[in-house]
Amino acid sequence: MRFNRMLLSVTLVVVALVIQVSVLARLHLPGAVPDLVLLTVLALALVYGHVGGALIGFGAGLLSDLAPPADHAAGRYALVLCVVGYLAGLAKPENGRLKSATGPMVVVVAAAIGSTVLYAGVGALVGDTAARHVGLSSLLITAALYDLLLAPFVVPVLMALARRAENDPLADGGSASKAADVSSGWLSTGTGLRIGSQRSGLRVKAAKARVARVGRIKGVKRL
């Protein structure tokens, strides 16, 4: 991934994790906890694609595994978010822009349910049966509900930030083509000057001037 992607992704993930641990985890809501880190991974995956989503998901999950008061094996949530980020990145549109909010909302609900099931499944493999005592069905419903309520305030903003960083003319890879697009757009729209149209206009004016001169010369000769 490019440097601007990495810098933005790390910053957003760290901020989301701090808010997750210091604010959301202390709300003591019934059932699950709103997962701001998951929404951050989803938003970035919908812009950067499946490869970027998998890498960001793994890094965000690993930070969540190591951040206090984590009480589970390190790497467990990293695996979950890596898979979720990869699958969410597959939903990225070809042009990078979503036409409606239906797609992201479906992705959020599927990711909330899928991450809860996958987290509980990995926990069962390593001997963690906490999900059984809490109730997996209540966790699925509350996780989907909380993330769906929080998503409209998080996902569009983070996607807009990611797109803005992605369209940076100074970014690596394709900077020359982007600079050319910017310069041509500036010449054609920003200043109101069109080089091609100016040349054609000058040619038309020159042709008219020649015709007028020929007409004047012929008129003088007739006199």
CSV table of C-alpha atoms in Angstrom, one decimal:
chain,number,residue,atom,x,y,z
A,1,MET,CA,0.0,0.0,0.0
A,2,ARG,CA,1.1,3.5,-0.6
A,3,PHE,CA,2.4,5.8,2.1
A,4,ASN,CA,-0.7,8.0,2.2
A,5,ARG,CA,-2.9,4.9,2.5
A,6,MET,CA,-0.8,3.5,5.3
A,7,LEU,CA,-0.7,6.8,7.2
A,8,LEU,CA,-4.4,7.4,7.0
A,9,SER,CA,-5.3,3.8,7.8
A,10,VAL,CA,-3.0,3.7,10.9
A,11,THR,CA,-4.3,7.0,12.1
A,12,LEU,CA,-8.0,6.0,11.7
A,13,VAL,CA,-7.5,2.6,13.3
A,14,VAL,CA,-5.7,4.0,16.3
A,15,VAL,CA,-8.3,6.7,16.9
A,16,ALA,CA,-11.1,4.2,16.5
A,17,LEU,CA,-9.4,1.8,18.9
A,18,VAL,CA,-8.9,4.5,21.5
A,19,ILE,CA,-12.6,5.5,21.3
A,20,GLN,CA,-13.6,1.9,21.4
A,21,VAL,CA,-11.7,1.1,24.6
A,22,SER,CA,-12.2,4.4,26.4
A,23,VAL,CA,-15.8,5.2,25.5
A,24,LEU,CA,-17.8,2.5,23.8
A,25,ALA,CA,-16.6,-0.4,26.0
A,26,ARG,CA,-17.7,1.5,29.1
A,27,LEU,CA,-21.3,2.2,28.0
A,28,HIS,CA,-22.4,-1.2,29.5
A,29,LEU,CA,-25.0,-1.8,26.9
A,30,PRO,CA,-26.9,-5.0,26.9
A,31,GLY,CA,-25.4,-7.7,24.7
A,32,ALA,CA,-22.6,-6.7,22.4
A,33,VAL,CA,-20.6,-3.5,22.2
A,34,PRO,CA,-20.6,-1.2,19.2
A,35,ASP,CA,-17.5,-2.1,17.2
A,36,LEU,CA,-16.0,1.1,15.8
A,37,VAL,CA,-12.8,-0.7,14.8
A,38,LEU,CA,-14.9,-3.1,12.6
A,39,LEU,CA,-16.7,-0.1,10.9
A,40,THR,CA,-13.3,1.5,10.3
A,41,VAL,CA,-12.0,-1.6,8.6
A,42,LEU,CA,-15.2,-1.9,6.5
A,43,ALA,CA,-15.0,1.7,5.3
A,44,LEU,CA,-11.4,1.5,4.3
A,45,ALA,CA,-12.0,-1.9,2.6
A,46,LEU,CA,-14.8,-0.5,0.5
A,47,VAL,CA,-12.4,2.1,-0.9
A,48,TYR,CA,-9.1,0.2,-1.0
A,49,GLY,CA,-10.3,-3.2,-2.1
A,50,HIS,CA,-9.9,-6.8,-0.7
A,51,VAL,CA,-6.1,-6.7,-0.4
A,52,GLY,CA,-6.0,-3.4,1.4
A,53,GLY,CA,-9.0,-4.5,3.5
A,54,ALA,CA,-7.3,-7.7,4.5
A,55,LEU,CA,-4.1,-5.9,5.6
A,56,ILE,CA,-5.9,-3.2,7.4
A,57,GLY,CA,-8.1,-5.7,9.1
A,58,PHE,CA,-5.2,-7.8,10.3
A,59,GLY,CA,-3.4,-4.8,11.7
A,60,ALA,CA,-6.5,-3.4,13.4
A,61,GLY,CA,-7.4,-6.8,14.8
A,62,LEU,CA,-3.8,-7.3,16.2
A,63,LEU,CA,-3.9,-3.9,17.9
A,64,SER,CA,-7.3,-4.8,19.4
A,65,ASP,CA,-5.8,-8.1,20.6
A,66,LEU,CA,-3.0,-6.4,22.4
A,67,ALA,CA,-4.8,-3.3,23.7
A,68,PRO,CA,-6.0,-3.6,27.3
A,69,PRO,CA,-8.3,-4.9,28.7
A,70,ALA,CA,-8.1,-7.7,26.1
A,71,ASP,CA,-8.7,-11.1,27.8
A,72,HIS,CA,-8.3,-13.4,24.8
A,73,ALA,CA,-5.5,-15.0,22.9
A,74,ALA,CA,-3.5,-12.6,20.7
A,75,GLY,CA,-4.2,-13.0,17.0
A,76,ARG,CA,-7.8,-14.1,17.5
A,77,TYR,CA,-9.5,-10.8,16.5
A,78,ALA,CA,-6.7,-10.2,13.9
A,79,LEU,CA,-7.8,-13.3,12.0
A,80,VAL,CA,-11.5,-12.3,12.2
A,81,LEU,CA,-10.9,-8.8,10.9
A,82,CYS,CA,-8.5,-10.0,8.2
A,83,VAL,CA,-11.2,-12.3,6.8
A,84,VAL,CA,-13.9,-9.6,7.2
A,85,GLY,CA,-11.7,-6.9,5.6
A,86,TYR,CA,-11.0,-9.2,2.6
A,87,LEU,CA,-14.6,-10.1,2.0
A,88,ALA,CA,-15.8,-6.5,2.4
A,89,GLY,CA,-13.2,-5.4,-0.1
A,90,LEU,CA,-14.7,-7.7,-2.7
A,91,ALA,CA,-17.8,-5.4,-2.5
A,92,LYS,CA,-15.8,-2.4,-3.7
A,93,PRO,CA,-17.4,-1.0,-6.9
A,94,GLU,CA,-15.3,-0.7,-10.0
A,95,ASN,CA,-15.4,3.1,-10.0
A,96,GLY,CA,-14.8,3.3,-6.3
A,97,ARG,CA,-18.0,5.2,-5.6
A,98,LEU,CA,-21.2,3.7,-4.2
A,99,LYS,CA,-24.5,4.8,-5.8
A,100,SER,CA,-26.6,4.3,-2.7
A,101,ALA,CA,-26.3,3.5,1.0
A,102,THR,CA,-28.0,0.1,0.7
A,103,GLY,CA,-24.7,-1.7,-0.2
A,104,PRO,CA,-22.7,-0.4,2.7
A,105,MET,CA,-25.5,-1.1,5.2
A,106,VAL,CA,-25.8,-4.7,4.0
A,107,VAL,CA,-22.0,-5.0,4.3
A,108,VAL,CA,-22.2,-3.7,7.9
A,109,VAL,CA,-24.9,-6.1,9.0
A,110,ALA,CA,-23.2,-9.1,7.3
A,111,ALA,CA,-19.8,-8.1,8.8
A,112,ALA,CA,-21.3,-7.6,12.3
A,113,ILE,CA,-23.0,-11.0,12.2
A,114,GLY,CA,-20.1,-12.8,10.5
A,115,SER,CA,-17.4,-11.4,12.8
A,116,THR,CA,-19.4,-12.4,15.9
A,117,VAL,CA,-19.9,-15.9,14.6
A,118,LEU,CA,-16.3,-16.2,13.5
A,119,TYR,CA,-15.0,-14.8,16.7
A,120,ALA,CA,-17.1,-17.3,18.7
A,121,GLY,CA,-16.0,-20.1,16.4
A,122,VAL,CA,-12.3,-19.4,16.8
A,123,GLY,CA,-12.9,-19.1,20.6
A,124,ALA,CA,-14.5,-22.5,20.7
A,125,LEU,CA,-11.4,-23.9,19.0
A,126,VAL,CA,-9.1,-22.5,21.6
A,127,GLY,CA,-11.4,-23.4,24.5
A,128,ASP,CA,-13.1,-20.0,25.1
A,129,THR,CA,-16.8,-20.6,25.8
A,130,ALA,CA,-17.8,-17.1,27.0
A,131,ALA,CA,-20.1,-16.7,24.0
A,132,ARG,CA,-22.2,-19.7,25.2
A,133,HIS,CA,-22.8,-18.2,28.6
A,134,VAL,CA,-23.8,-14.8,27.2
A,135,GLY,CA,-25.9,-16.2,24.5
A,136,LEU,CA,-24.8,-16.2,20.8
A,137,SER,CA,-28.2,-15.2,19.5
A,138,SER,CA,-28.4,-12.0,21.6
A,139,LEU,CA,-24.8,-11.1,20.7
A,140,LEU,CA,-25.7,-11.4,17.0
A,141,ILE,CA,-28.8,-9.2,17.2
A,142,THR,CA,-27.2,-6.5,19.4
A,143,ALA,CA,-24.0,-6.5,17.4
A,144,ALA,CA,-25.9,-6.0,14.1
A,145,LEU,CA,-28.2,-3.4,15.7
A,146,TYR,CA,-25.5,-1.3,17.3
A,147,ASP,CA,-23.2,-1.3,14.3
A,148,LEU,CA,-26.0,-0.5,12.0
A,149,LEU,CA,-27.0,2.5,14.1
A,150,LEU,CA,-23.4,3.7,14.3
A,151,ALA,CA,-22.5,3.1,10.7
A,152,PRO,CA,-24.2,6.1,9.1
A,153,PHE,CA,-22.1,8.4,11.3
A,154,VAL,CA,-18.8,6.6,10.6
A,155,VAL,CA,-18.6,4.8,7.3
A,156,PRO,CA,-19.5,7.7,4.9
A,157,VAL,CA,-17.0,10.0,6.6
A,158,LEU,CA,-14.2,7.5,6.6
A,159,MET,CA,-14.8,6.6,3.0
A,160,ALA,CA,-14.7,10.2,2.0
A,161,LEU,CA,-11.4,10.7,3.8
A,162,ALA,CA,-10.0,7.6,2.1
A,163,ARG,CA,-11.1,8.7,-1.3
A,164,ARG,CA,-9.6,12.1,-0.7
A,165,ALA,CA,-6.2,10.6,0.2
A,166,GLU,CA,-6.5,8.2,-2.8
A,167,ASN,CA,-7.0,11.1,-5.2
A,168,ASP,CA,-4.0,13.0,-4.0
A,169,PRO,CA,-2.0,14.2,-7.1
A,170,LEU,CA,1.3,13.8,-5.2
A,171,ALA,CA,0.5,10.1,-4.4
A,172,ASP,CA,2.9,7.4,-5.7
A,173,GLY,CA,2.0,5.4,-8.7
A,174,GLY,CA,0.3,7.2,-11.5
A,175,SER,CA,1.3,10.7,-10.3
A,176,ALA,CA,2.3,11.7,-13.8
A,177,SER,CA,-1.0,10.8,-15.3
A,178,LYS,CA,-2.9,12.5,-12.5
A,179,ALA,CA,-0.7,15.6,-12.8
A,180,ALA,CA,-1.5,15.6,-16.5
A,181,ASP,CA,-5.2,15.4,-15.8
A,182,VAL,CA,-5.0,18.2,-13.2
A,183,SER,CA,-3.0,20.4,-15.6
A,184,SER,CA,-5.3,19.8,-18.5
A,185,GLY,CA,-8.4,20.3,-16.4
A,186,TRP,CA,-6.9,23.5,-15.0
A,187,LEU,CA,-6.3,24.8,-18.5
A,188,SER,CA,-9.7,23.9,-19.8
A,189,THR,CA,-11.9,24.7,-16.8
A,190,GLY,CA,-10.0,26.5,-14.1
A,191,THR,CA,-8.8,29.4,-16.3
A,192,GLY,CA,-11.4,29.3,-19.0
A,193,LEU,CA,-8.7,28.9,-21.7
A,194,ARG,CA,-8.9,26.2,-24.3
A,195,ILE,CA,-5.8,25.9,-26.4
A,196,GLY,CA,-7.3,23.8,-29.2
A,197,SER,CA,-10.3,26.1,-29.5
A,198,GLN,CA,-8.0,29.2,-29.5
A,199,ARG,CA,-6.0,27.8,-32.4
A,200,SER,CA,-9.1,26.9,-34.4
A,201,GLY,CA,-10.6,30.4,-33.7
A,202,LEU,CA,-7.4,32.1,-34.8
A,203,ARG,CA,-7.4,30.1,-38.1
A,204,VAL,CA,-11.1,31.1,-38.8
A,205,LYS,CA,-10.3,34.8,-38.1
A,206,ALA,CA,-7.3,34.7,-40.3
A,207,ALA,CA,-9.3,33.1,-43.2
A,208,LYS,CA,-12.0,35.7,-42.8
A,209,ALA,CA,-9.4,38.5,-42.8
A,210,ARG,CA,-7.9,37.1,-46.1
A,211,VAL,CA,-11.3,37.0,-47.7
A,212,ALA,CA,-12.0,40.6,-46.7
A,213,ARG,CA,-8.6,41.7,-48.1
A,214,VAL,CA,-9.2,40.0,-51.4
A,215,GLY,CA,-12.7,41.6,-51.6
A,216,ARG,CA,-11.2,45.0,-50.9
A,217,ILE,CA,-8.4,44.5,-53.6
A,218,LYS,CA,-11.0,43.4,-56.2
A,219,GLY,CA,-13.2,46.4,-55.4
A,220,VAL,CA,-10.2,48.8,-55.8
A,221,LYS,CA,-9.3,47.3,-59.1
A,222,ARG,CA,-12.8,47.6,-60.5
A,223,LEU,CA,-12.8,51.3,-59.6
